[in-house]
Amino acid sequence: EFDRVLFDFNKYLCLDMFVEYFDEDFIKFMTVKLENHGIIKEFFEVNILLFIFAELSSKQICSILRRLNSNNESFDSFGPYLVYNGEEILFVFKWMEFDKWNNEEMLWIDFLLSIGCNVEIFAFNQPNTILSRFINKFKENTIKLELFDFEDEVLDDQEFPKFKKVDKFTIDDFNQLKDEMEILSQEDNENLLIKVNGKEVNFEDIYDVFLCTLEKEENCLSKDYCCNYENFKSTDFPCRYVMEEFNCAFTSKDNFGQITDEGIWEFNKDALENKFYELVKTMRICPFFDYMENKKALTKNSRNVNPKTYRKWCFIDEDGHFWYFFRKMWFNEEANIKFPGFSKMVGVKKTDYELRSKAVAIIDENIDKIKKGKIIEFKSTQKSLFDF
């Protein structure tokens, strides 16, 4: 209903946006071209608009416009053509010989396919290896699921119970995966050993990953769902589930790194990789998980961190408070500006900008007193990390 209202009352705004984002490529509906298909009607801009609305559904139009608005992007960076071949509307992309497409282009194509648009790609002199990798980006992963159960009889001298294989099958269709997971969720898995692609996994863990995948599929979402949070805020990983796992606190207590005397957090890359490999075992249940892309993102996000110059991160002290550096001063989430020193810092985490903004607002309200040195600490009911 919302799409219909948006569609009916904003037709001409839609036209303006199409012209803005497609620029001259939008006017591919030229009379000369259309005459090749026996269409001799002169097409002005409004005629073009009405023609598009006749060929594309209101849901498709609104989805495209929403993505353009929310993502603050245009098609200009990789130049698609909106064309008519005599039978249908097509989005045509040219992939020139020396061009290198990044994730943005692939997400746009996946998005257009997910809303039922027709897409054609003309690749000029691209090697077969590159074309194969590109095509694989739009394929679902094949999943080998193996189930084992306890042997009927366990001998007294056996140190560990033996398992017998119950089933082994390959899943290359999401509906099949959905059926199997629903069956497993209704059964008692206490005596069941589960392997995904040869790796032993816990059912609760793979079921959490499955629910994430299920939300994407049941809502017919594109891979934007995987790569972005709300309002198309990009994640640091091409998988929101992995992002959430690596968006937690990293502390020296958990051996994820240490802080130098200069205030630099040095990651223990081995510990991070071990965490990633353990997570990958369960992520394999997702047909859309891209191991290599997430591995690259891990490498990129495991560089040493200096929260003083890299505001995306903040320190955690031994009492669980978060310390930010802004406007040439340190302060925590309670607006306390008495920094205890690097020796009291035990870890780092990604900055919660909403929490930081609240602290900044408190400091701004009391800036005069702070300048006079009358306030260095504020009372707050805000709970710290270790209060939970």
Coordinates of N, CA and C in Angstrom, one line a residue, residues 226-229 233-240 242-244 246-247 293-294 296-298 300-301 310 312-313 350:
C226 N 23.3 -8.3 3.4 CA 24.5 -8.9 3.9 C 25.5 -7.8 4.2
C227 N 25.6 -6.8 3.3 CA 26.7 -5.9 3.4 C 26.4 -4.6 4.1
N228 N 25.1 -4.4 4.5 CA 24.8 -3.1 5.1 C 23.9 -3.3 6.3
Y229 N 23.9 -2.3 7.2 CA 23.0 -2.3 8.3 C 21.8 -1.4 7.9
K233 N 24.1 1.7 5.9 CA 25.4 1.9 6.6 C 26.3 0.7 6.3
S234 N 27.3 0.9 5.6 CA 28.2 -0.2 5.2 C 28.8 -0.8 6.4
T235 N 29.0 -2.1 6.4 CA 29.7 -2.9 7.4 C 31.2 -3.0 7.0
D236 N 32.0 -3.3 8.0 CA 33.4 -3.5 7.8 C 33.7 -4.9 7.1
F237 N 32.7 -5.8 7.2 CA 32.8 -7.1 6.6 C 31.6 -7.2 5.6
P238 N 31.8 -8.0 4.5 CA 30.7 -8.2 3.5 C 29.7 -9.2 4.0
C239 N 29.6 -9.4 5.3 CA 28.6 -10.2 6.0 C 28.2 -9.6 7.3
R240 N 27.0 -9.3 7.5 CA 26.6 -8.6 8.7 C 26.7 -9.5 9.9
V242 N 29.1 -11.8 10.5 CA 30.5 -11.8 10.8 C 30.9 -10.4 11.5
M243 N 30.3 -9.3 10.9 CA 30.5 -8.0 11.4 C 30.1 -7.9 12.9
E244 N 28.9 -8.5 13.2 CA 28.4 -8.4 14.6 C 29.4 -9.2 15.5
F246 N 32.6 -9.5 15.1 CA 33.8 -8.8 15.3 C 33.6 -7.3 15.7
N247 N 32.4 -7.0 16.1 CA 32.1 -5.6 16.6 C 32.1 -5.6 18.1
E293 N 36.3 -13.0 0.6 CA 36.0 -11.6 0.8 C 36.0 -11.2 2.3
N294 N 35.5 -12.1 3.1 CA 35.5 -11.9 4.6 C 36.9 -12.0 5.1
K296 N 39.7 -11.2 3.5 CA 40.3 -9.9 3.2 C 39.9 -8.8 4.1
A297 N 38.6 -8.8 4.5 CA 38.1 -7.8 5.4 C 38.8 -8.0 6.8
L298 N 39.0 -9.2 7.2 CA 39.6 -9.5 8.5 C 41.0 -8.9 8.5
K300 N 42.2 -6.5 6.7 CA 42.1 -5.0 6.7 C 41.7 -4.5 8.1
N301 N 40.9 -5.2 8.9 CA 40.4 -4.7 10.1 C 41.2 -5.2 11.3
Y310 N 42.3 7.5 15.3 CA 41.3 6.8 14.6 C 40.0 6.7 15.4
K312 N 37.1 5.7 15.0 CA 36.2 4.6 14.8 C 36.4 3.6 16.0
W313 N 37.4 3.7 16.7 CA 37.7 2.9 17.8 C 37.8 3.7 19.1
K350 N 34.7 -1.0 18.8 CA 34.2 0.0 17.8 C 33.4 1.1 18.6

